[in-house]
Short mmCIF file of C-alpha atoms in Angstrom, two decimals:
data_model
loop_
_atom_site.label_atom_id
_atom_site.label_comp_id
_atom_site.label_asym_id
_atom_site.label_seq_id
_atom_site.Cartn_x
_atom_site.Cartn_y
_atom_site.Cartn_z
CA MET T 1 0.00 0.00 0.00
CA LYS T 2 2.84 2.40 0.82
CA LEU T 3 4.48 1.87 -2.56
CA LEU T 4 1.14 2.33 -4.31
CA LEU T 5 0.47 5.62 -2.53
CA HIS T 6 3.97 6.95 -3.19
CA PHE T 7 4.43 6.04 -6.83
CA ALA T 8 1.01 5.44 -8.42
CA SER T 9 0.08 7.75 -11.31
CA PRO T 10 -3.38 8.12 -12.91
CA ARG T 11 -1.67 8.25 -16.32
CA GLU T 12 -0.25 4.76 -16.00
CA ARG T 13 -2.55 1.90 -16.92
CA SER T 14 -0.54 -0.49 -14.79
CA ASP T 15 -1.15 1.70 -11.72
CA VAL T 16 -4.88 1.66 -12.40
CA ASP T 17 -4.71 -2.15 -12.41
CA ARG T 18 -2.71 -2.14 -9.18
CA LEU T 19 -5.30 0.09 -7.50
CA LYS T 20 -8.09 -2.22 -8.72
CA HIS T 21 -6.24 -5.19 -7.27
CA PHE T 22 -5.78 -3.39 -3.96
CA ALA T 23 -9.49 -2.43 -3.99
CA GLY T 24 -10.41 -6.10 -4.18
CA ARG T 25 -8.05 -6.94 -1.31
CA TYR T 26 -9.42 -4.05 0.76
CA ALA T 27 -13.04 -5.12 0.17
CA SER T 28 -12.27 -8.70 1.26
CA THR T 29 -10.35 -7.71 4.40
CA SER T 30 -12.30 -4.67 5.58
CA SER T 31 -15.17 -6.90 6.72
CA GLN T 32 -12.77 -8.96 8.83
CA SER T 33 -11.68 -7.78 12.26
CA SER T 34 -8.00 -6.82 12.26
CA GLY T 35 -7.87 -5.41 15.76
CA TYR T 36 -7.65 -1.87 14.41
CA SER T 37 -10.47 0.51 13.50
CA ALA T 38 -10.49 2.66 10.36
CA GLU T 39 -9.47 5.59 12.57
CA HIS T 40 -6.10 3.88 13.13
CA TRP T 41 -5.35 4.13 9.41
CA ILE T 42 -6.61 7.69 8.88
CA PHE T 43 -3.69 9.18 6.94
CA PRO T 44 -3.08 6.26 4.57
CA LEU T 45 -6.82 5.91 3.92
CA VAL T 46 -7.18 9.61 3.16
CA ARG T 47 -4.31 9.39 0.69
CA LEU T 48 -5.82 6.27 -0.84
CA TRP T 49 -9.16 8.09 -1.15
CA LYS T 50 -7.47 11.02 -2.92
CA LEU T 51 -5.72 8.63 -5.31
CA THR T 52 -9.04 6.98 -6.10
CA ILE T 53 -10.53 10.42 -6.86
CA LEU T 54 -7.67 11.18 -9.25
CA MET T 55 -8.19 7.87 -11.04
CA LEU T 56 -11.93 8.50 -11.43
CA ARG T 57 -11.29 11.98 -12.84
CA LYS T 58 -8.96 10.53 -15.42
CA ARG T 59 -10.17 11.49 -18.90
CA GLU T 60 -7.45 10.24 -21.21
CA PRO T 61 -7.55 7.37 -21.72
CA ARG T 62 -11.00 6.92 -20.19
CA LEU T 63 -11.70 4.19 -17.69
CA GLY T 64 -13.92 1.37 -18.79
CA PRO T 65 -17.21 0.56 -17.00
CA ALA T 66 -15.62 -2.34 -15.12
CA ASP T 67 -12.74 -0.13 -13.93
CA GLN T 68 -15.12 2.58 -12.77
CA ARG T 69 -17.25 0.05 -10.91
CA VAL T 70 -14.30 -1.27 -8.89
CA LEU T 71 -13.02 2.22 -8.06
CA LEU T 72 -16.51 3.37 -7.09
CA GLU T 73 -16.77 0.46 -4.69
CA LEU T 74 -13.47 1.48 -3.12
CA LEU T 75 -14.47 5.15 -2.99
CA CYS T 76 -17.80 4.34 -1.38
CA ALA T 77 -16.18 2.07 1.22
CA LEU T 78 -13.56 4.67 2.16
CA THR T 79 -16.06 7.56 2.31
CA THR T 80 -18.35 5.54 4.56
CA ALA T 81 -15.45 4.50 6.82
CA ILE T 82 -13.98 7.95 7.59
CA PRO T 83 -16.51 10.63 6.45
CA GLY T 84 -15.48 13.14 9.09
CA HIS T 85 -11.93 13.33 7.71
CA LEU T 86 -13.02 13.74 4.08
CA VAL T 87 -15.54 16.60 4.19
CA ALA T 88 -12.70 19.09 3.70
CA TYR T 89 -12.15 17.56 0.25
CA SER T 90 -15.82 17.49 -0.77
CA THR T 91 -15.24 19.80 -3.75
CA GLN T 92 -12.82 17.27 -5.33
CA LEU T 93 -15.18 14.39 -4.54
CA TYR T 94 -18.27 15.91 -6.14
CA ALA T 95 -16.33 17.19 -9.14
CA ALA T 96 -15.19 13.59 -9.75
CA LEU T 97 -18.65 12.15 -9.14
CA ARG T 98 -20.09 14.66 -11.61
CA LEU T 99 -17.76 13.27 -14.30
CA VAL T 100 -18.64 9.69 -13.38
CA THR T 101 -22.34 10.52 -13.61
CA GLU T 102 -21.82 11.98 -17.08
CA ASP T 103 -20.09 8.76 -18.12
CA LEU T 104 -22.89 6.56 -16.76
CA MET T 105 -25.55 8.74 -18.42
CA GLY T 106 -23.79 8.29 -21.74
CA SER T 107 -23.54 4.51 -21.52
CA GLU T 108 -25.66 1.47 -20.73
CA ALA T 109 -24.79 1.41 -17.04
CA LEU T 110 -25.81 -1.45 -14.79
CA THR T 111 -28.12 -0.94 -11.83
CA ARG T 112 -25.18 -1.79 -9.57
CA ASP T 113 -23.20 1.13 -11.04
CA TRP T 114 -25.97 3.58 -10.22
CA GLU T 115 -26.35 2.20 -6.71
CA LEU T 116 -22.63 2.63 -6.04
CA LEU T 117 -22.70 6.16 -7.44
CA GLU T 118 -25.73 7.12 -5.33
CA SER T 119 -24.11 5.70 -2.20
CA SER T 120 -20.93 7.66 -2.91
CA VAL T 121 -22.90 10.90 -3.36
CA VAL T 122 -24.84 10.65 -0.09
CA ALA T 123 -22.03 9.23 2.06
CA LEU T 124 -20.70 12.65 3.08
CA LEU T 125 -24.17 14.23 3.17
CA GLN T 126 -25.18 11.77 5.89
CA SER T 127 -22.23 12.59 8.14
CA ASN T 128 -22.76 14.52 11.38
CA THR T 129 -19.62 16.52 12.03
CA GLU T 130 -18.79 20.17 12.55
CA ARG T 131 -17.80 20.42 8.88
CA THR T 132 -20.77 18.67 7.34
CA GLY T 133 -21.69 22.07 5.87
CA ASP T 134 -18.56 21.83 3.70
CA ALA T 135 -19.89 18.61 2.19
CA TYR T 136 -23.17 20.29 1.25
CA GLU T 137 -21.30 23.26 -0.23
CA GLY T 138 -19.25 20.93 -2.41
CA PHE T 139 -22.38 19.03 -3.40
CA ALA T 140 -24.23 22.23 -4.37
CA SER T 141 -21.37 23.97 -6.15
CA GLN T 142 -20.04 20.95 -8.06
CA PHE T 143 -22.55 18.14 -8.42
CA LEU T 144 -25.75 20.16 -8.84
CA ARG T 145 -24.24 21.93 -11.85
CA LEU T 146 -24.81 18.77 -13.89
CA PRO T 147 -27.78 18.91 -16.31
CA ASP T 148 -30.32 16.10 -16.56
CA ILE T 149 -29.44 14.09 -13.47
CA PRO T 150 -31.69 11.00 -13.76
CA LEU T 151 -34.87 11.18 -11.71
CA HIS T 152 -34.18 7.86 -9.98
CA MET T 153 -30.88 9.27 -8.74
CA LEU T 154 -32.55 12.46 -7.45
CA GLN T 155 -35.10 10.33 -5.63
CA ALA T 156 -32.36 8.24 -4.02
CA ILE T 157 -30.41 11.33 -2.94
CA SER T 158 -33.49 13.08 -1.55
CA LYS T 159 -34.04 10.24 0.93
CA ASP T 160 -30.77 10.96 2.75
CA LEU T 161 -30.32 14.67 2.04
CA ARG T 162 -31.07 17.17 4.80
CA ILE T 163 -32.76 20.14 3.16
CA GLU T 164 -31.90 22.46 6.06
CA ASP T 165 -28.17 21.78 5.60
CA LEU T 166 -28.42 22.29 1.84
CA THR T 167 -30.21 25.61 2.39
CA LYS T 168 -27.52 26.78 4.82
CA ALA T 169 -24.79 25.71 2.37
CA LEU T 170 -26.36 27.66 -0.50
CA SER T 171 -26.79 30.68 1.75
CA GLN T 172 -23.10 30.49 2.63
CA LEU T 173 -22.06 30.11 -1.01
CA LEU T 174 -24.17 33.09 -2.04
CA SER T 175 -22.62 35.31 0.63
CA THR T 176 -18.95 34.49 -0.01
CA ALA T 177 -16.44 36.64 -1.86
CA PRO T 178 -17.17 37.13 -5.57
CA SER T 179 -14.22 34.98 -6.65
CA HIS T 180 -15.83 31.94 -5.01
CA ASN T 181 -19.43 32.95 -5.57
CA LEU T 182 -21.85 30.61 -7.31
CA PHE T 183 -22.63 33.36 -9.78
CA GLN T 184 -18.99 33.56 -10.82
CA SER T 185 -18.20 29.85 -11.08
CA ASN T 186 -21.37 28.64 -12.82
CA SER T 187 -22.97 29.49 -16.14
CA ARG T 188 -26.55 30.72 -16.20
CA ALA T 189 -27.72 27.41 -17.66
CA GLU T 190 -26.05 25.53 -14.77
CA LEU T 191 -27.65 27.89 -12.25
CA LEU T 192 -31.09 27.18 -13.72
CA TRP T 193 -30.49 23.47 -13.11
CA LEU T 194 -29.26 24.23 -9.57
CA VAL T 195 -32.48 26.15 -8.82
CA ALA T 196 -34.62 23.31 -10.25
CA TYR T 197 -32.79 20.65 -8.21
CA TYR T 198 -33.04 22.75 -5.05
CA LEU T 199 -36.78 23.20 -5.53
CA TYR T 200 -37.17 19.47 -6.16
CA PHE T 201 -35.29 18.52 -2.98
CA HIS T 202 -37.23 21.07 -0.94
CA ARG T 203 -40.54 19.76 -2.26
CA SER T 204 -39.49 16.13 -1.75
CA SER T 205 -38.15 16.57 1.77
CA GLY T 206 -41.44 15.16 3.07
CA LYS T 207 -41.57 17.34 6.18
CA LYS T 208 -44.70 18.91 7.53
CA ARG T 209 -43.44 22.44 7.09
CA ARG T 210 -45.23 25.53 8.24
CA ARG T 211 -47.37 27.34 5.72
CA SER T 212 -44.84 30.16 5.81
CA PRO T 213 -41.50 29.13 4.25
CA ASP T 214 -38.28 29.32 6.23
CA THR T 215 -36.65 32.76 6.03
CA THR T 216 -33.29 31.34 4.89
CA TYR T 217 -35.01 29.31 2.16
CA VAL T 218 -36.83 32.43 0.93
CA ASP T 219 -33.61 34.46 1.04
CA VAL T 220 -31.67 31.85 -0.97
CA LEU T 221 -34.40 31.61 -3.59
CA SER T 222 -34.63 35.40 -3.83
CA LYS T 223 -30.92 35.74 -4.56
CA LEU T 224 -30.87 32.93 -7.12
CA ILE T 225 -34.00 34.04 -8.94
CA SER T 226 -32.99 37.70 -8.85
CA HIS T 227 -29.73 36.82 -10.62
CA LEU T 228 -31.64 34.76 -13.20
CA ALA T 229 -34.76 36.97 -13.44
CA THR T 230 -34.11 38.14 -17.00
CA ASP T 231 -33.39 34.59 -18.17
CA ILE T 232 -36.46 33.17 -16.42
CA ALA T 233 -38.63 35.89 -17.94
CA LYS T 234 -37.39 34.94 -21.42
CA LEU T 235 -37.73 31.22 -20.83
CA PHE T 236 -41.10 31.08 -19.13
CA ASP T 237 -42.89 34.16 -20.42
CA SER T 238 -42.16 33.56 -24.11
CA PRO T 239 -43.78 31.02 -26.44
CA THR T 240 -42.04 27.66 -26.43
CA SER T 241 -41.84 27.78 -30.21
CA VAL T 242 -39.39 30.66 -30.10
CA THR T 243 -35.85 29.64 -30.92
CA SER T 244 -32.64 31.53 -30.44
CA PRO T 245 -29.23 31.45 -32.11
CA THR T 246 -26.56 29.11 -30.82
CA GLU T 247 -25.45 30.40 -27.46
CA SER T 248 -22.28 29.96 -25.44
CA SER T 249 -22.15 27.93 -22.24
CA ALA T 250 -22.40 31.18 -20.29
CA SER T 251 -25.83 31.85 -21.78
CA PRO T 252 -29.13 30.26 -20.79
CA PRO T 253 -30.83 27.71 -23.03
CA SER T 254 -33.54 28.99 -25.33
CA ALA T 255 -37.21 28.66 -24.44
CA SER T 256 -37.55 25.81 -26.93
CA THR T 257 -34.72 23.75 -25.45
CA VAL T 258 -35.25 24.20 -21.71
CA SER T 259 -35.76 20.88 -19.95
CA PRO T 260 -39.35 19.98 -18.95
CA PHE T 261 -37.97 19.22 -15.48
CA VAL T 262 -36.54 22.75 -15.09
CA ARG T 263 -39.69 24.33 -16.52
CA SER T 264 -41.94 22.33 -14.19
CA GLU T 265 -40.00 23.00 -10.99
CA ILE T 266 -39.52 26.73 -11.57
CA SER T 267 -43.09 27.20 -12.79
CA ASN T 268 -44.30 25.85 -9.42
CA LEU T 269 -43.03 29.09 -7.86
CA VAL T 270 -46.01 30.92 -9.34
CA SER T 271 -48.74 28.53 -8.26
CA GLN T 272 -51.65 29.87 -6.24
CA ASP T 273 -51.02 27.64 -3.22
CA HIS T 274 -47.38 28.69 -3.05
CA VAL T 275 -47.97 32.44 -3.31
CA SER T 276 -51.11 32.60 -1.16
CA GLY T 277 -49.36 30.64 1.60
CA LEU T 278 -46.31 32.91 1.77
CA LEU T 279 -47.57 34.85 4.79
CA GLY T 280 -48.62 31.69 6.63
CA GLN T 281 -47.99 32.14 10.32
CA ALA T 282 -45.92 35.29 9.96
CA ALA T 283 -45.12 37.19 13.10
CA SER T 284 -47.20 40.14 14.26
CA PRO T 285 -46.54 43.31 12.25
CA ASP T 286 -45.87 45.11 15.52
CA GLY T 287 -42.56 43.23 15.57
CA PHE T 288 -41.28 45.47 12.80
CA ILE T 289 -40.91 48.28 15.33
CA ASN T 290 -37.83 46.47 16.60
CA ALA T 291 -35.28 46.50 13.76
CA SER T 292 -33.44 43.49 15.18
CA SER T 293 -36.50 41.27 15.55
CA ASP T 294 -37.15 38.09 13.60
CA ALA T 295 -40.40 39.64 12.36
CA ASN T 296 -38.34 42.28 10.57
CA ASP T 297 -36.18 39.72 8.80
CA GLN T 298 -39.11 37.48 7.91
CA THR T 299 -41.34 40.23 6.53
CA SER T 300 -38.61 41.91 4.48
CA ALA T 301 -37.41 38.53 3.15
CA LEU T 302 -40.92 37.69 1.97
CA ALA T 303 -41.22 41.16 0.40
CA VAL T 304 -37.99 40.72 -1.54
CA TYR T 305 -39.08 37.26 -2.65
CA VAL T 306 -42.43 38.44 -4.01
CA LEU T 307 -40.85 41.45 -5.75
CA THR T 308 -38.32 39.08 -7.31
CA LEU T 309 -41.11 36.81 -8.55
CA LEU T 310 -42.83 39.82 -10.12
CA ARG T 311 -39.63 40.68 -11.97
CA ALA T 312 -38.95 37.11 -13.09
CA PHE T 313 -42.53 36.40 -14.20
CA PRO T 314 -43.81 39.74 -15.58
CA ARG T 315 -46.70 38.16 -17.49
CA ARG T 316 -47.94 36.48 -14.31
CA GLY T 317 -47.66 39.71 -12.31
CA ASP T 318 -51.41 40.22 -11.84
CA ASP T 319 -51.86 36.57 -10.86
CA ILE T 320 -49.07 36.84 -8.27
CA ARG T 321 -50.55 40.02 -6.79
CA MET T 322 -54.04 38.54 -6.68
CA TRP T 323 -52.87 35.31 -5.04
CA LEU T 324 -50.92 37.24 -2.43
CA TYR T 325 -53.99 39.42 -1.78
CA LEU T 326 -55.99 36.24 -1.13
CA GLY T 327 -53.42 35.11 1.45
CA SER T 328 -53.58 35.79 5.17
CA THR T 329 -51.72 35.41 8.42
CA LEU T 330 -52.91 34.57 11.92
CA ALA T 331 -53.15 36.89 14.88
CA ASP T 332 -54.04 36.22 18.51
CA GLY T 333 -56.29 38.67 20.26
CA SER T 334 -58.83 38.55 23.09
CA GLY T 335 -58.16 34.88 23.59
CA LYS T 336 -59.03 33.88 20.01
CA THR T 337 -57.20 33.46 16.75
CA SER T 338 -58.26 35.39 13.66
CA SER T 339 -57.02 35.80 10.10
CA ILE T 340 -55.49 39.07 8.97
CA PRO T 341 -55.82 39.77 5.23
CA ALA T 342 -52.50 40.25 3.48
CA ILE T 343 -53.17 43.90 2.60
CA LYS T 344 -53.92 44.78 6.23
CA TYR T 345 -50.88 42.88 7.42
CA TYR T 346 -48.56 44.76 5.07
CA TYR T 347 -50.21 48.11 5.76
CA ASN T 348 -49.67 47.59 9.49
CA VAL T 349 -46.03 46.73 8.81
CA VAL T 350 -45.58 49.78 6.56
CA CYS T 351 -47.13 52.23 9.02
CA HIS T 352 -44.76 51.00 11.75
CA THR T 353 -41.68 51.84 9.69
CA SER T 354 -39.59 54.95 10.24
CA ILE T 355 -39.79 55.68 6.53
CA TYR T 356 -43.58 55.98 6.60
CA THR T 357 -43.60 58.20 9.69
CA LEU T 358 -40.86 60.56 8.50
CA ILE T 359 -42.17 61.04 4.97
CA LYS T 360 -45.72 61.57 6.22
CA GLU T 361 -44.40 64.38 8.44
CA ASP T 362 -42.37 66.18 5.77
CA PRO T 363 -41.82 65.42 2.05
CA ASN T 364 -38.23 66.69 2.33
CA ASN T 365 -37.44 63.74 4.60
CA ALA T 366 -37.82 61.46 1.56
CA ILE T 367 -34.61 62.86 0.04
CA ALA T 368 -32.24 61.39 2.64
CA LEU T 369 -34.31 58.22 2.89
CA LEU T 370 -34.05 57.65 -0.87
CA ASN T 371 -30.43 58.81 -1.07
CA PRO T 372 -28.57 58.44 2.25
CA SER T 373 -25.37 59.87 0.72
CA THR T 374 -26.83 63.36 0.35
CA LYS T 375 -25.13 65.79 2.73
CA LYS T 376 -27.84 68.42 2.72
CA ARG T 377 -30.36 66.38 4.67
CA LYS T 378 -29.79 64.87 8.11
CA VAL T 379 -33.21 63.33 8.72
CA GLY T 380 -33.12 59.58 8.24
CA ARG T 381 -29.33 59.35 7.91
CA SER T 382 -29.12 57.80 11.38
CA LEU T 383 -31.12 54.82 10.08
CA ALA T 384 -28.82 51.91 9.18
CA GLN T 385 -28.65 51.12 5.47
CA SER T 386 -29.82 47.53 6.02
CA ASP T 387 -32.83 48.71 8.05
CA ARG T 388 -33.64 51.36 5.44
CA ASP T 389 -33.51 48.80 2.63
CA GLU T 390 -35.71 46.36 4.53
CA GLN T 391 -38.32 49.03 5.15
CA TRP T 392 -38.33 50.20 1.52
CA GLN T 393 -38.74 46.59 0.40
CA VAL T 394 -41.95 46.25 2.40
CA VAL T 395 -43.20 49.63 1.15
CA LEU T 396 -42.55 48.57 -2.45
CA LEU T 397 -44.50 45.35 -1.97
CA PHE T 398 -47.44 47.28 -0.49
CA LEU T 399 -47.39 49.57 -3.54
CA GLU T 400 -47.65 46.47 -5.73
CA LEU T 401 -50.45 44.88 -3.70
CA TYR T 402 -52.86 47.69 -2.83
CA PRO T 403 -53.80 48.58 -6.45
CA ILE T 404 -55.08 45.02 -6.93
CA VAL T 405 -57.30 45.44 -3.87
CA LEU T 406 -58.70 48.71 -5.23
CA LYS T 407 -59.43 47.08 -8.59
CA VAL T 408 -61.64 44.37 -7.09
CA MET T 409 -63.22 46.55 -4.40
CA ASP T 410 -66.43 48.47 -5.08
CA ASP T 411 -67.23 51.84 -3.48
CA GLU T 412 -69.38 50.35 -0.75
CA GLU T 413 -66.61 47.97 0.32
CA PHE T 414 -64.05 50.77 0.10
CA LEU T 415 -66.11 53.00 2.43
CA SER T 416 -66.90 50.17 4.86
CA GLY T 417 -63.36 49.80 6.13
CA GLY T 418 -63.27 49.59 9.93
CA ASN T 419 -66.99 49.05 10.31
CA SER T 420 -68.12 46.00 12.24
CA ILE T 421 -69.03 43.24 9.80
CA GLU T 422 -70.68 39.94 10.22
CA THR T 423 -68.69 36.73 10.19
CA GLY T 424 -68.51 35.31 6.71
CA GLY T 425 -68.37 38.66 4.92
CA SER T 426 -66.49 38.88 1.63
CA TRP T 427 -62.70 38.77 1.70
CA THR T 428 -62.64 42.08 -0.16
CA ARG T 429 -64.68 43.73 2.59
CA HIS T 430 -62.36 42.23 5.22
CA SER T 431 -59.40 43.71 3.31
CA ALA T 432 -60.68 47.29 3.28
CA LEU T 433 -58.57 49.84 5.19
CA THR T 434 -60.33 52.33 7.42
CA LEU T 435 -60.88 55.81 5.99
CA ASP T 436 -58.42 57.23 8.53
CA GLN T 437 -55.81 54.75 7.32
CA VAL T 438 -56.53 55.71 3.71
CA LYS T 439 -56.17 59.38 4.66
CA ASP T 440 -52.78 58.78 6.30
CA LEU T 441 -51.68 56.66 3.35
CA THR T 442 -52.66 59.41 0.93
CA VAL T 443 -50.57 61.97 2.81
CA PHE T 444 -47.58 59.61 2.70
CA LEU T 445 -48.01 58.97 -1.02
CA LYS T 446 -48.45 62.66 -1.88
CA ASN T 447 -45.34 63.66 0.07
CA LEU T 448 -43.31 60.84 -1.48
CA ALA T 449 -44.48 61.64 -5.01
CA PHE T 450 -43.84 65.37 -4.58
CA SER T 451 -40.29 64.75 -3.38
CA MET T 452 -39.48 62.28 -6.17
CA TYR T 453 -40.58 64.79 -8.82
CA TRP T 454 -39.48 68.08 -7.27
CA ASN T 455 -36.20 66.88 -5.72
CA ALA T 456 -35.28 64.32 -8.39
CA SER T 457 -31.78 65.76 -8.95
CA GLU T 458 -30.89 65.81 -5.27
CA ILE T 459 -32.19 62.28 -4.78
CA ALA T 460 -30.04 61.07 -7.67
CA GLY T 461 -27.01 62.98 -6.37
CA VAL T 462 -26.79 65.17 -9.48
CA GLU T 463 -25.88 68.82 -9.07
CA GLU T 464 -28.28 71.24 -10.71
CA PRO T 465 -26.29 73.29 -13.25
CA GLU T 466 -26.43 77.02 -12.68
CA ASN T 467 -28.51 78.52 -15.47
CA LYS T 468 -26.89 81.76 -16.62
CA ASN T 469 -29.21 82.35 -19.57
CA SER T 470 -31.23 85.53 -19.66
CA ILE T 471 -34.97 85.45 -19.83
CA ALA T 472 -34.82 86.56 -23.46
CA GLU T 473 -32.99 83.37 -24.38
CA TYR T 474 -35.97 81.32 -23.24
CA PHE T 475 -38.07 83.11 -25.85
CA GLY T 476 -35.93 82.30 -28.87
CA GLY T 477 -32.66 83.92 -27.93
CA ASN T 478 -29.35 82.03 -27.66
CA LEU T 479 -30.72 78.50 -28.02
CA ALA T 480 -27.20 77.10 -28.45
CA ALA T 481 -26.23 78.34 -25.01
CA PHE T 482 -29.40 76.88 -23.53
CA SER T 483 -28.71 73.50 -25.15
CA ASP T 484 -25.28 73.35 -23.53
CA HIS T 485 -26.99 71.91 -20.47
CA HIS T 486 -27.60 68.20 -20.67
CA PRO T 487 -30.76 67.38 -18.73
CA ASP T 488 -31.04 64.06 -20.50
CA ALA T 489 -27.96 62.64 -18.77
CA LYS T 490 -29.17 63.89 -15.41
CA THR T 491 -32.64 62.52 -16.00
CA THR T 492 -31.27 59.13 -17.00
CA LYS T 493 -29.29 58.88 -13.77
CA VAL T 494 -32.38 59.80 -11.76
CA GLN T 495 -34.54 57.22 -13.50
CA ASP T 496 -31.99 54.41 -13.22
CA ALA T 497 -31.17 54.85 -9.52
CA THR T 498 -31.78 51.48 -7.86
CA LEU T 499 -33.87 51.40 -4.71
CA ALA T 500 -33.32 49.18 -1.65
CA GLY T 501 -30.69 47.10 -3.47
CA LEU T 502 -33.34 45.43 -5.64
CA LYS T 503 -32.59 44.87 -9.30
CA GLY T 504 -35.29 46.34 -11.51
CA MET T 505 -36.74 48.46 -8.69
CA THR T 506 -35.70 51.99 -9.69
CA ILE T 507 -36.79 55.45 -8.63
CA SER T 508 -38.59 55.72 -11.97
CA TYR T 509 -40.51 52.50 -11.32
CA MET T 510 -41.58 53.58 -7.84
CA LYS T 511 -42.54 57.02 -9.15
CA GLY T 512 -44.97 55.37 -11.56
CA SER T 513 -46.32 53.05 -8.84
CA VAL T 514 -46.95 55.89 -6.39
CA THR T 515 -48.57 58.12 -9.03
CA GLY T 516 -50.80 55.30 -10.25
CA LEU T 517 -51.93 54.39 -6.73
CA LEU T 518 -52.72 58.02 -5.90
CA ARG T 519 -54.82 58.28 -9.05
CA MET T 520 -56.78 55.13 -8.09
CA ILE T 521 -57.46 56.45 -4.58
CA TYR T 522 -58.65 59.84 -5.83
CA GLU T 523 -60.94 58.19 -8.35
CA ARG T 524 -62.91 56.89 -5.36
CA GLU T 525 -63.96 60.46 -4.59
#
């Protein structure tokens, strides 16, 4: 064994045969008691495991099916024997297993080959050590990049995979430095497969989960879908007959070539049950008063997730808004539990935010809240950037949701807000805000809209050029001098300013949302 570990080379066919011979000897003796546990042979076994990985990753000349089978048996036996000492090398393991899977998918593999491969994949995922998270990171970043993993293999893996650990691993990968980030190391097509596999494992985990998804799960999905929103919109909101030119590996597949598996899993994100159940058993909106509370994180995470869905599925936007409007959360009061309509829940959250209070008091406060870098305004600058973003995210979601409520609500239901109603009344009537709440909301919207239009340059951080033209020039005088100013560039910067760190959510977009909502409210009069 010592000679094999010191001198074996993956390029030498004779060394491959020697390793196969040793694998047979190891399999026959490992079941016999030698007086020593596997822990006694840690360092030689780790080196043997690494050598086996190198042999399996060998591409030229390729290993035959019989060779792969023997090495897989050895790899599986070693991984099962000392998993705690191998998790640090999970990236190499799953990169090799990805290549082996590709080989088996391209050949007439035996059932035994697939069983060995599946056992090798889950061996580290089943371990319970302090570094088990590393195994899930290697699994997610290397193995789940592979397209078209057979369904029987996914089913076998899902039985032993812990979805909570996979979620934590993805969250860690998405928060690491850019050089190691999933977005940098994977093509968009590979990321679409990763999202589909993750959704499949989450759906197949078989646990009786709460109606409201886990905050980390929602956060991971938001980041992945936000990065792929443009691609998803092209793939799922365009006719399947549309074809595109040949694309590089860094580009997503065309709508006509996307796998039915990927389409099915990602399309489930915009099902009525999924969207309506997002609030579930969300915490009381009063919790948003405390910026460090779990209610804050949960509510803002759900807001980002829904806004991301709206961006990724623009043609399903009205459906998403309607389904969310039909959702509810639970509240305890006076010794009984009642349902709070989604629109009331989010209004209560919004009115507890500092943003809502400050802008309702003075429209000038919106400047610093929309652009914290401005030096002319001090109000709102003491609010941490993360807290400010979280609050804007909830405000943006409310601006998306309330217009749907107004569309389906007649004047009688609109004016009945806050009145005592009998049990069993319509959901629309239950969702009506009180007239005092509508009044406060209108003041907030007017102040916000005024500031976005009147103080657009200051919000965008663009200095207003000093206009030295005389009044005569405005009436046909020196037009050349007047045209020296470039309002178009300034306007473009104002319109493109991103809000709350959300892609696609710009000042221009919110300006349109606020103006449209104000118009709908005033039409009620």
